[in-house]
Short mmCIF file of C-alpha atoms in Angstrom, two decimals:
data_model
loop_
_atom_site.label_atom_id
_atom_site.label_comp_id
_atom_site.label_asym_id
_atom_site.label_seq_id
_atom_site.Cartn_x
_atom_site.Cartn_y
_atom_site.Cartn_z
CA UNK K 28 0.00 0.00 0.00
CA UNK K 29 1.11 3.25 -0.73
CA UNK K 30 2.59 5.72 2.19
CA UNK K 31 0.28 8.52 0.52
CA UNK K 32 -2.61 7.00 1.51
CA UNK K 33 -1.76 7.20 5.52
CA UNK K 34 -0.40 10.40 4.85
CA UNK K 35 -3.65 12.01 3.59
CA UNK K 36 -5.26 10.45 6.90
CA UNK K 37 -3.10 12.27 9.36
CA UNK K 38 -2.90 15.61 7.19
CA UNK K 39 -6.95 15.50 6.89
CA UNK K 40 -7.11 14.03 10.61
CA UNK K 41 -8.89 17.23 12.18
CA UNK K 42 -11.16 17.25 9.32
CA UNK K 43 -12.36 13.88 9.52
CA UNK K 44 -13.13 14.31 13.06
CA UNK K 45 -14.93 17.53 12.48
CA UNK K 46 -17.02 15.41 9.93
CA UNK K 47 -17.62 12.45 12.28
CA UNK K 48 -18.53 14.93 15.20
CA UNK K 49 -21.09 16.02 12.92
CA UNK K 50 -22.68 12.92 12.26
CA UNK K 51 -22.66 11.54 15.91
CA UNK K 52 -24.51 14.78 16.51
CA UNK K 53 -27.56 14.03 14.66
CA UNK K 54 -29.78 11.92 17.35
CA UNK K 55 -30.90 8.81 15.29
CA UNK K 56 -32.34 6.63 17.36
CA UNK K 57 -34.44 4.18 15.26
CA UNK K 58 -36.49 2.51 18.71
CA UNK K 59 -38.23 5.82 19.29
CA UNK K 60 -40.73 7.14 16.76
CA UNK K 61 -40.14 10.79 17.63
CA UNK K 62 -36.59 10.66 16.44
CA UNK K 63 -38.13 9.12 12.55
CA UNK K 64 -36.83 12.19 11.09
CA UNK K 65 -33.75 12.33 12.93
CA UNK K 66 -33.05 8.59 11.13
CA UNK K 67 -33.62 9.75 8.13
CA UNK K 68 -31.17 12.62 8.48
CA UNK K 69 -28.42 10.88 9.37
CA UNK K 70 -29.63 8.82 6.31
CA UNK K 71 -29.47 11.83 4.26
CA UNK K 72 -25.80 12.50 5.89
CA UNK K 73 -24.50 8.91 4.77
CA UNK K 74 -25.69 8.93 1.69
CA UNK K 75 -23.68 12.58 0.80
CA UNK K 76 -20.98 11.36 2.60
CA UNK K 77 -20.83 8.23 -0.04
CA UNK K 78 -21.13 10.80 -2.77
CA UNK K 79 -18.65 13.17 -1.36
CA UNK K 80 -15.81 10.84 -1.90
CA UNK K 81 -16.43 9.64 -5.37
CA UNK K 82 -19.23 7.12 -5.11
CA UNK K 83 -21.87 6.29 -7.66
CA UNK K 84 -25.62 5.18 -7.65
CA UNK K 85 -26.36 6.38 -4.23
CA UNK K 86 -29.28 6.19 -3.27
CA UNK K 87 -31.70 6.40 -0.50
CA UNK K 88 -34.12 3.50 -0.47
CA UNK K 89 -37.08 3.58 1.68
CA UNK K 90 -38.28 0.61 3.72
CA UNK K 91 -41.73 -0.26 5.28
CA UNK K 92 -39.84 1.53 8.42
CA UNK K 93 -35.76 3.41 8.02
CA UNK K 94 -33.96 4.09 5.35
CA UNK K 95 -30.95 2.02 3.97
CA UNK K 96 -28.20 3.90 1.74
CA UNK K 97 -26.24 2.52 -0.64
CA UNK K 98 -23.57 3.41 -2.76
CA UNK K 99 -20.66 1.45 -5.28
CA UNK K 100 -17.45 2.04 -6.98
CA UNK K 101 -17.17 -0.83 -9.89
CA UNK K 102 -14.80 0.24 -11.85
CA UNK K 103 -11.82 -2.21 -11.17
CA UNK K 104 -12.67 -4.66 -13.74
CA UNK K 105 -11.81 -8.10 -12.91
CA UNK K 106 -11.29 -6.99 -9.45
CA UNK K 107 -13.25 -8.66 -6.93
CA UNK K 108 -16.18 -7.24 -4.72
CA UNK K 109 -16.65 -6.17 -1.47
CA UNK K 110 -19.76 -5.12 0.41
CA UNK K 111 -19.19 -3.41 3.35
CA UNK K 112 -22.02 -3.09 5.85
CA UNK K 113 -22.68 -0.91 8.50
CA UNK K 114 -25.50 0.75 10.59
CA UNK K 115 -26.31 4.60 11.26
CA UNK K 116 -29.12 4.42 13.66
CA UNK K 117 -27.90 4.27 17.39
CA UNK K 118 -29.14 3.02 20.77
CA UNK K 119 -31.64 5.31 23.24
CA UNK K 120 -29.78 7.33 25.62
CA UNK K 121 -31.43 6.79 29.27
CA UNK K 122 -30.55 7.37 31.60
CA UNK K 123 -29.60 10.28 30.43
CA UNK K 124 -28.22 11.90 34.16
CA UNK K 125 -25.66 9.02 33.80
CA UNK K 126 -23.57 10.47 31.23
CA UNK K 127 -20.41 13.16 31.89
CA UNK K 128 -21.51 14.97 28.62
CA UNK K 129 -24.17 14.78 26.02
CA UNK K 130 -24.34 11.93 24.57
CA UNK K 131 -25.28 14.16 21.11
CA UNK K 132 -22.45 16.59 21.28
CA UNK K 133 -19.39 14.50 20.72
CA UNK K 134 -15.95 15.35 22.78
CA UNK K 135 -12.32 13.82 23.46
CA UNK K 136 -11.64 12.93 26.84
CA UNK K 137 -8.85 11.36 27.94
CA UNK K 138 -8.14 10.07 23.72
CA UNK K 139 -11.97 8.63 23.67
CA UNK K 140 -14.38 10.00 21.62
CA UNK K 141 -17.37 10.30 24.00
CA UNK K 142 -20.78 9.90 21.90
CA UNK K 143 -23.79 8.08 21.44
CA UNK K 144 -22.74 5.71 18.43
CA UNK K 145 -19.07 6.50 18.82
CA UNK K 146 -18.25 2.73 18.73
CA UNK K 147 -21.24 1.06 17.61
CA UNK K 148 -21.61 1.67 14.60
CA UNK K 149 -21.53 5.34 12.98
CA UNK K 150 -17.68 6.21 14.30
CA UNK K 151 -16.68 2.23 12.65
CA UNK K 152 -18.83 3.00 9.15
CA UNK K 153 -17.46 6.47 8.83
CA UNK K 154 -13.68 4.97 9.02
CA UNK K 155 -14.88 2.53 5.80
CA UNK K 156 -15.93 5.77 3.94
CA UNK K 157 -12.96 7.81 4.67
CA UNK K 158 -10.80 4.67 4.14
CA UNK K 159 -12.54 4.86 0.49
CA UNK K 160 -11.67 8.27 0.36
CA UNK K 161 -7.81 8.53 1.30
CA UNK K 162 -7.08 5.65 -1.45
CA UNK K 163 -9.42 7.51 -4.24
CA UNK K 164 -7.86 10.83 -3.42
CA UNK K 165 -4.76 10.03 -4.00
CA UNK K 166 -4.21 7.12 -5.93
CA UNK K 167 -7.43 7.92 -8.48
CA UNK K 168 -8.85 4.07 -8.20
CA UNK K 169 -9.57 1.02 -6.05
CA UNK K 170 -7.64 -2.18 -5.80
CA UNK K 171 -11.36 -3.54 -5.54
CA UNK K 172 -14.78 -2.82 -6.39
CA UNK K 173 -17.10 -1.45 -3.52
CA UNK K 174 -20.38 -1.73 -2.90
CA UNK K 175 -22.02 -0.60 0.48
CA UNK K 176 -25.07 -0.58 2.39
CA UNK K 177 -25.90 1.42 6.12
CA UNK K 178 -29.00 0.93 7.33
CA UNK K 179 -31.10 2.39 9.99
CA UNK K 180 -32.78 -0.32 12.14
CA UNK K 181 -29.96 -2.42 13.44
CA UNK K 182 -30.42 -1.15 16.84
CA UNK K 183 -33.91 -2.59 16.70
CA UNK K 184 -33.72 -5.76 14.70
CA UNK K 185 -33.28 -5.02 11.23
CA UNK K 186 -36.99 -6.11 10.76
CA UNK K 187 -37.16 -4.69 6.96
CA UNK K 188 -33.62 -5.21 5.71
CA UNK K 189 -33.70 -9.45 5.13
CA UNK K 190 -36.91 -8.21 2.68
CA UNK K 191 -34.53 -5.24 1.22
CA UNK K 192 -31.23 -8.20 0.69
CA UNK K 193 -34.05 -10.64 -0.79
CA UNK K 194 -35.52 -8.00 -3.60
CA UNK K 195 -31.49 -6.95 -4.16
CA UNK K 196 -29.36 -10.12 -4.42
CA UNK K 197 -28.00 -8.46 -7.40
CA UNK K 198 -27.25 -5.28 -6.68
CA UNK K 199 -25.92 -6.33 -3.42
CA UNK K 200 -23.65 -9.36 -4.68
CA UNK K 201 -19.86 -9.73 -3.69
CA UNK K 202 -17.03 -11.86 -2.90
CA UNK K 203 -17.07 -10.60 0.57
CA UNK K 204 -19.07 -9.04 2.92
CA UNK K 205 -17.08 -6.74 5.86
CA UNK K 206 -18.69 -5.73 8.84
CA UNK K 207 -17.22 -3.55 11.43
CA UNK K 208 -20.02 -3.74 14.00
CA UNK K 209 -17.59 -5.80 16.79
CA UNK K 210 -14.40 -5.57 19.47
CA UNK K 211 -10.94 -6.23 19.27
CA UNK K 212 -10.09 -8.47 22.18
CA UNK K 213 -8.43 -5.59 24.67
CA UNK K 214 -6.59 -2.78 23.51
CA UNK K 215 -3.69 -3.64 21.12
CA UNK K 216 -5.08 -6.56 20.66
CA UNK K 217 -6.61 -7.17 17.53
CA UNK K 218 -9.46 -10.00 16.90
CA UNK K 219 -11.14 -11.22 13.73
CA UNK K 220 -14.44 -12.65 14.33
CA UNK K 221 -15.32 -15.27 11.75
CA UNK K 222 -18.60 -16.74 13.43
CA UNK K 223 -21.23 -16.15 15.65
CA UNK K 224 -23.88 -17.99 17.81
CA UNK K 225 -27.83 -18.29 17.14
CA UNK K 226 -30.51 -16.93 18.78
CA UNK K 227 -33.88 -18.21 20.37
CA UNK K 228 -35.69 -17.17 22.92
CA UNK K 229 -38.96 -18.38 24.59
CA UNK K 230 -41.40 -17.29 27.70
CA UNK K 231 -42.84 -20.07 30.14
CA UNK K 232 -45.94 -19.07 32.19
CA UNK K 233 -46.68 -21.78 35.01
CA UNK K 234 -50.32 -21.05 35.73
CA UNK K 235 -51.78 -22.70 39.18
CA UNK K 236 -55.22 -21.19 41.01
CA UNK K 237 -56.90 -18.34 40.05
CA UNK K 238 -55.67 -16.19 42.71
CA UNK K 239 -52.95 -15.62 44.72
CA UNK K 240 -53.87 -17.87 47.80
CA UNK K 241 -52.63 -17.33 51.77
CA UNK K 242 -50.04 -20.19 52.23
CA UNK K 243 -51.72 -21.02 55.55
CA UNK K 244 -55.04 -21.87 54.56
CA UNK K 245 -53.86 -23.38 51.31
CA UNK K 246 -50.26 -24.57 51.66
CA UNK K 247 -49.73 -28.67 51.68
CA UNK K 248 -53.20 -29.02 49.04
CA UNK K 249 -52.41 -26.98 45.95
CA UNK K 250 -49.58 -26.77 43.78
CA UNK K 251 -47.39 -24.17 43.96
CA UNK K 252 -46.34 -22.08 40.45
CA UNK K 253 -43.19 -21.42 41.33
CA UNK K 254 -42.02 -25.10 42.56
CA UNK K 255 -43.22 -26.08 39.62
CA UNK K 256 -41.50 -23.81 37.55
CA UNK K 257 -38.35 -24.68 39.17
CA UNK K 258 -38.96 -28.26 38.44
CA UNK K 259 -38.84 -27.63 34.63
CA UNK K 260 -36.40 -25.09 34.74
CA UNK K 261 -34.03 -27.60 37.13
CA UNK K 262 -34.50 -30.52 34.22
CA UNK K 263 -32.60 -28.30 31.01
CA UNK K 264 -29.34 -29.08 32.54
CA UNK K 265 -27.59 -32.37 34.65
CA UNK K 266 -24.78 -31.55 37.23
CA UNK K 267 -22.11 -31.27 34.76
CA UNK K 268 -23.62 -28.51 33.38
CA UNK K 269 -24.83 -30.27 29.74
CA UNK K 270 -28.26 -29.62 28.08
CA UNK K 271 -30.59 -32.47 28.52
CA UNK K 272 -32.97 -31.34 25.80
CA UNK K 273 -33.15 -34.50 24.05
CA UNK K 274 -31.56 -33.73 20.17
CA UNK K 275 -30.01 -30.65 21.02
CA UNK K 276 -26.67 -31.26 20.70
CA UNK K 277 -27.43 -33.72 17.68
CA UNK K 278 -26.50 -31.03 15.12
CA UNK K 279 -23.45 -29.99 16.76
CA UNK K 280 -20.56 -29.06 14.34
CA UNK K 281 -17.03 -30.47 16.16
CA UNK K 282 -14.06 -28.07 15.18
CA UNK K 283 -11.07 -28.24 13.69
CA UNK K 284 -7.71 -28.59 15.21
CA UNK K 285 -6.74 -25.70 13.48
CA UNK K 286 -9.95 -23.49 15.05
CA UNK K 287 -8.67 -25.02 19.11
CA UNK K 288 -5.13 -24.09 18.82
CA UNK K 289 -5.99 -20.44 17.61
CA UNK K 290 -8.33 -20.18 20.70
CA UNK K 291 -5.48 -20.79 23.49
CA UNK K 292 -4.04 -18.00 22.68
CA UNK K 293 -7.30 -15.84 24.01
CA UNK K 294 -7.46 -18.41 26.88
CA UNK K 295 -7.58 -16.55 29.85
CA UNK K 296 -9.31 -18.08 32.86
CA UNK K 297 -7.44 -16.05 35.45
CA UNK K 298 -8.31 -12.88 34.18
CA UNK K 299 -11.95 -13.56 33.08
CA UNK K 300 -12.40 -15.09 37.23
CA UNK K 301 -10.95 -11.65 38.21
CA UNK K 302 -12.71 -9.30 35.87
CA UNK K 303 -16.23 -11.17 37.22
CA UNK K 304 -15.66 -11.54 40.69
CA UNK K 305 -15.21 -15.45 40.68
CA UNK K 306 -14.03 -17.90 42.12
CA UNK K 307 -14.71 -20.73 40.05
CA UNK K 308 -16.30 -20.86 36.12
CA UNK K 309 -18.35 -23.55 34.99
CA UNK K 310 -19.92 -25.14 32.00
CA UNK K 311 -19.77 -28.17 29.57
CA UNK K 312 -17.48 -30.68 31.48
CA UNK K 313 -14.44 -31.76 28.33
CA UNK K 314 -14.72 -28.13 26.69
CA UNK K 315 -12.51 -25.30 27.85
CA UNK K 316 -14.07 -21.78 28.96
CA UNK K 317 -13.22 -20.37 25.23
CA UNK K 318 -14.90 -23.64 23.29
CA UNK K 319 -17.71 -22.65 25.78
CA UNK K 320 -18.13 -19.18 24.82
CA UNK K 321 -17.51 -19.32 21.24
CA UNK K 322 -18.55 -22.98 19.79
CA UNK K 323 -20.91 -24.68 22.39
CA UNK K 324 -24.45 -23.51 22.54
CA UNK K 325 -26.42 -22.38 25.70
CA UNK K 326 -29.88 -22.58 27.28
CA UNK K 327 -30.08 -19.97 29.84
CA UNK K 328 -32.33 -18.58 32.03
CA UNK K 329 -32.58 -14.66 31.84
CA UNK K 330 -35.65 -14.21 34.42
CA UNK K 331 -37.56 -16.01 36.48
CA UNK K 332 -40.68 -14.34 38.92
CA UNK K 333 -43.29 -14.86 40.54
CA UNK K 334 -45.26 -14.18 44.01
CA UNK K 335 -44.16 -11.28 46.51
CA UNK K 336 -41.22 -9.55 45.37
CA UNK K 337 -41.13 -6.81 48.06
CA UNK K 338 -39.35 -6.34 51.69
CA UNK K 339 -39.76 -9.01 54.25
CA UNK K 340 -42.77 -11.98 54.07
CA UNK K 341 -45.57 -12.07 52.50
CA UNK K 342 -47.71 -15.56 52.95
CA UNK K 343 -48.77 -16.25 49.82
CA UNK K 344 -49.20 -19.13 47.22
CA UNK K 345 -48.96 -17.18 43.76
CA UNK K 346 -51.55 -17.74 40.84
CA UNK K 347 -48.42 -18.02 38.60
CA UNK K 348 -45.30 -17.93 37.79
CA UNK K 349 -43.03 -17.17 34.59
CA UNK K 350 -39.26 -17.61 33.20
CA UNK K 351 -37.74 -15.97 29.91
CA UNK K 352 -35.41 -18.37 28.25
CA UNK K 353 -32.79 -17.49 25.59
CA UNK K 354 -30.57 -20.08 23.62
CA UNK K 355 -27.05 -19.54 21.40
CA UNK K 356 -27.08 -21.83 19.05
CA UNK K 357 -23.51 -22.87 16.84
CA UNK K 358 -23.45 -23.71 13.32
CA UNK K 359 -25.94 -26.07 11.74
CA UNK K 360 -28.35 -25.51 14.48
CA UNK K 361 -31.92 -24.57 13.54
CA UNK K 362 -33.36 -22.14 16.36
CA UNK K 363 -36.88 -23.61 14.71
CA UNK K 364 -35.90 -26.78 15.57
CA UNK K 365 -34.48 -25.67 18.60
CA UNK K 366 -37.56 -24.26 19.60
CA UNK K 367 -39.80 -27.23 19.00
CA UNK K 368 -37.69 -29.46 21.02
CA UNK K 369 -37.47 -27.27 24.01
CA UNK K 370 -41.26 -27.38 23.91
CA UNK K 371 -41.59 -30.93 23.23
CA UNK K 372 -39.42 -31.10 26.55
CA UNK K 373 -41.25 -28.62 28.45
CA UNK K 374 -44.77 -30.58 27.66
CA UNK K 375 -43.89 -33.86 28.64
CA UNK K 376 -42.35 -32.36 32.47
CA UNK K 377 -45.53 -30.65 33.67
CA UNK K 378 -45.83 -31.10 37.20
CA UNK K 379 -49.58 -31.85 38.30
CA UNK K 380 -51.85 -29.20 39.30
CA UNK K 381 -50.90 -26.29 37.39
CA UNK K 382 -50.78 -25.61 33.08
CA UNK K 383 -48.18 -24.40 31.33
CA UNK K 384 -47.86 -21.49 28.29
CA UNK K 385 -45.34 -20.91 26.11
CA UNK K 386 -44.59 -17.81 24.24
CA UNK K 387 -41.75 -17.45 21.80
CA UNK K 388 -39.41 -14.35 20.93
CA UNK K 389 -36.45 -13.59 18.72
CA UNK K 390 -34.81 -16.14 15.98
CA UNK K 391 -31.35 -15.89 14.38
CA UNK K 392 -29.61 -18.13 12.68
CA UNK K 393 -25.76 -18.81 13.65
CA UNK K 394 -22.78 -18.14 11.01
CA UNK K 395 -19.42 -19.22 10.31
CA UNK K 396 -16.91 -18.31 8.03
CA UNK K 397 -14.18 -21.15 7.50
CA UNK K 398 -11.18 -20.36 9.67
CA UNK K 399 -8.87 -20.86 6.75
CA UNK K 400 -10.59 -18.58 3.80
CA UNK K 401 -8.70 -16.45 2.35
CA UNK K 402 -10.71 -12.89 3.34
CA UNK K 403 -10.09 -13.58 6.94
CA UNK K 404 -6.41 -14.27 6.69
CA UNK K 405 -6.33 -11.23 4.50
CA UNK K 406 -7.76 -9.30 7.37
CA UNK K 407 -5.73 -10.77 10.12
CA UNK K 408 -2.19 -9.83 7.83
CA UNK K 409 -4.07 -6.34 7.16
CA UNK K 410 -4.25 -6.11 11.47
CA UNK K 411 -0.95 -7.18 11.64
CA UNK K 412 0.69 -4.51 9.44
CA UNK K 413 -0.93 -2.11 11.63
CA UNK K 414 -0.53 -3.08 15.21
CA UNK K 415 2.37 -4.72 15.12
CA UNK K 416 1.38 -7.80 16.97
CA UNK K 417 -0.41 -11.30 15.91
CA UNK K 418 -4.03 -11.07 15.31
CA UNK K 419 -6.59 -13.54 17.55
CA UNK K 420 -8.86 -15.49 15.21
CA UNK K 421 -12.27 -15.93 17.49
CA UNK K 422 -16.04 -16.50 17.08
CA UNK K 423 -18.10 -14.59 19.34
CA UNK K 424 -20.90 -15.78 21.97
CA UNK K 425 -23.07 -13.52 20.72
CA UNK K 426 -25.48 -13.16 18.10
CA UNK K 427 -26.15 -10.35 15.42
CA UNK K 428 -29.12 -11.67 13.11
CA UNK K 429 -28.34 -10.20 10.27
CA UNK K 430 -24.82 -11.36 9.53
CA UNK K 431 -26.87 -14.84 8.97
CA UNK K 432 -29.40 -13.35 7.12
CA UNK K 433 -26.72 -11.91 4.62
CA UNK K 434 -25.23 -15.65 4.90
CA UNK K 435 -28.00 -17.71 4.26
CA UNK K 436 -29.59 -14.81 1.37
CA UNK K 437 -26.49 -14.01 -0.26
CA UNK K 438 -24.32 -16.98 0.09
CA UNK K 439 -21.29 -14.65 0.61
CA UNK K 440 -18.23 -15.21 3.12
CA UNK K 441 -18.32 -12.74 6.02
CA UNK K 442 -15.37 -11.24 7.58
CA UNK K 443 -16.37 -9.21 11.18
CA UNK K 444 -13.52 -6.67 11.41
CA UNK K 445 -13.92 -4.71 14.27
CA UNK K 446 -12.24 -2.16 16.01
CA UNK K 447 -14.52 -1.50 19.11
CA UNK K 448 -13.16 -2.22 22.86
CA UNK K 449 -15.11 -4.10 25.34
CA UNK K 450 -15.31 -1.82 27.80
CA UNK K 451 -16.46 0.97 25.14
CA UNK K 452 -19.91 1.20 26.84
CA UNK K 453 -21.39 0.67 23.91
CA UNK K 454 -25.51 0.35 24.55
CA UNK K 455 -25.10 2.67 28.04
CA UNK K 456 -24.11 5.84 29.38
CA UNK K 457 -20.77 7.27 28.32
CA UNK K 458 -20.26 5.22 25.33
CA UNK K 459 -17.07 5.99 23.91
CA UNK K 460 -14.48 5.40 21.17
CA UNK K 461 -10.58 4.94 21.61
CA UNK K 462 -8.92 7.66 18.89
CA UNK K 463 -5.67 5.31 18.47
CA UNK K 464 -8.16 2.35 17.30
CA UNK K 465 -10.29 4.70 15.34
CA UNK K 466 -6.74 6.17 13.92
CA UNK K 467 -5.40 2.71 13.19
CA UNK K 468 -8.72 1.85 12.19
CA UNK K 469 -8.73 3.34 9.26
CA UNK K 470 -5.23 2.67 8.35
CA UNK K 471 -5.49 -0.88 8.50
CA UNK K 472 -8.54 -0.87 6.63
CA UNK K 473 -6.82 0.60 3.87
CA UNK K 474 -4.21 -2.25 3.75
CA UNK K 475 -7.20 -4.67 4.33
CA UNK K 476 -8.71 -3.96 0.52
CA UNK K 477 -5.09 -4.41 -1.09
CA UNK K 478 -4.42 -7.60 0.81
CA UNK K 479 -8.32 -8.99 -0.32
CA UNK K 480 -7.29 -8.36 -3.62
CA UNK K 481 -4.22 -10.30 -3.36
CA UNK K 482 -5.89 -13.31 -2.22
CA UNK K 483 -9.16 -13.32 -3.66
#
């Protein structure tokens, strides 16, 4: 890569951040309805942004709710193409008495860029676009063809952009898809992320008499909601901490040798036991904590209630009680299937005396990219030019919906290159942005498209 291109980035340094201050200024939260024409502003903004540095067919598309932009450069014929993807609408801001400065009116603290959507996503989509930018300026062309599309309902879902990817497989096929929507591992520590877990959640409601009922007149003859909720809830998992959903595991993918060397060298049980106030961890017995939190899946309970909840006693039998259940679910589970066995599970365990609802909530599918492809070893040299060290290849626990939805729509490798921290705050008061990864951010970005075109 060519030294001009990081030397346009630190001469138009205060510029940039003048730009991005201006765009983390614009309050776009897509979850409240009064802030609709905020989203589409900072729709608006992206989309001139795109044409500003030399993009064509921009557009603004409209959605049954937010906008999403787009905007390509295909003029490297025979190149390949990459999509990058990226999201514009950011998370509420309450409480709002929690943060040291408004969370619309971006400032530098300490070398953080304190704003909401500093991190996640607008400050990590506005380094792709002025990583388009520095290489167009001054070198005239691409090493690649570009193609990308911001939308404005991540924050809630993305409930109208799997429709949008279905009615635009064309004008939204690549070679690779880039996302920079996650964290590096700690700082100076960079981490590509080349899978993620599945999502399911469901709600049991244990329903006993039709009233709550004093515990002295009743106690001993009626069943009990909660004891029987516990019942169920105790039978999802044996003593060793395994899943005894019968055919849960049966789609299990084992990995490679390959995928459990690259994990010991994020393996960090001391630290994690420290930085959660433990003294022990637990899980899956034969399975690290890292094989745990990136390639096992979970049932968990997230709430359980029922009865008094207030100071001291009250002697009471409650008319019912409830738990909200969430699963992560690894590659070539089916949170459908998922679903229906948890159920099936659920149905046959019903303690006497009391009936049993269940209500179900969110579905995403897992994704993987293979370890070995080409786009995320690309990435991880791209890191490695930067920051000087060796990058961490990981999968992450957690789930982001539409990364599947672009995998199983547009049958296109996905490469999660993030340059977030972990302790960013992203999601809660004070969120915030480190400059030296936003810096180096965009630098290694910029290496990233001529390595991809290398190996590709």
């Amino acid at each position: 890569m060519d030294q001009k291109i990081v030397n346009y980035l630190n001469e138009h340094k205060d510029l940039h951040l003048e730009e991005l201050f201006e765009f983390l200024a614009i309050p776009s939260i897509s979850a409240i309805p009064d802030h609709k024409e905020d989203v589409k502003k900072a729709a608006n903004w992206t989309a001139e942004a795109l044409h500003k540095i030399g993009l064509e067919n921009v557009n603004v598309y409209s959605t049954k709710g937010h906008p999403v932009v787009y905007g390509e450069w295909m003029k490297a014929e025979g190149k390949p193409t990459v999509l990058i993807y990226g999201h514009y609408d950011v998370q509420p801001v309450d409480p709002l008495e929690l943060w040291d400065s408004p969370p619309f009116e971006a400032e530098i603290r300490d070398e953080k860029i304190f704003a909401r959507g500093a991190s996640d996503d607008k400050g990590q989509t506005f380094m792709h676009i002025k990583a388009i930018e520095a290489i167009l300026k001054t070198t005239g062309t691409l090493p690649l063809n570009v193609k990308f599309c911001i939308e404005g309902e991540e924050e809630i879902g993305s409930p109208n952009l799997p429709s949008f990817v279905e009615e635009n497989k064309e004008l939204l096929s690549s070679d690779v898809i880039v996302i920079s929507d996650t964290s590096m591992l700690e700082r100076g520590k960079p981490a590509i992320c080349y899978g993620l877990r599945g999502l399911c959640g469901l709600q049991i409601d244990v329903k006993g008499p039709n009233s709550d009922l004093h515990s002295g007149l009743y106690g001993g003859a009626v069943q009990n909601p909660i004891h029987a909720l516990v019942e169920i809830v105790n039978s999802f998992h044996n003593s060793q901490g395994e899943i005894t959903v019968e055919g849960f595991y049966d789609r299990v993918e084992e990995i490679t040798n390959n995928e459990r060397e690259a994990f010991k060298a994020v393996l960090d049980d001391e630290n994690l036991l420290k930085q959660l106030g433990l003294n022990e961890l637990y899980g899956e017995k034969d399975f690290n904590t890292i094989e745990r939190l990136f390639v096992r899946p979970t049932l968990e309970v997230n709430g359980i209630y029922g009865g008094f909840q207030g100071d001291g006693i009250k002697t009471v039998i409650p008319s019912k009680a409830s738990a909200k259940i969430t699963c992560r679910l690894v590659p070539n589970q089916d949170p459908n299937e998922i679903v229906e066995l948890i159920q099936k599970h659920i149905e046959e365990r019903i303690p006497k005396g009391v009936e049993v609802s269940i209500s179900l909530f969110d579905k995403g599918y897992p994704f993987v990219t293979p370890f070995d492809h080409p786009a995320i070893q690309a990435a991880g040299r791209a890191y490695e030019e930067v920051y000087k060290v060796p990058t961490a290849y990981i999968r992450g626990g957690g789930s982001i919906p539409i990364v599947a939805t672009f995998d199983q729509i547009l049958k296109t490798p996905v490469v999660l290159m993030g340059f977030g921290l972990p302790t960013e705050n992203f999601h809660a008061p004070n969120e915030h942005f480190h400059v030296e990864n936003y810096e180096k951010g965009m630098e290694t970005i910029c290496h990233y498209w001529y390595e991809l075109e290398k190996s590709l």
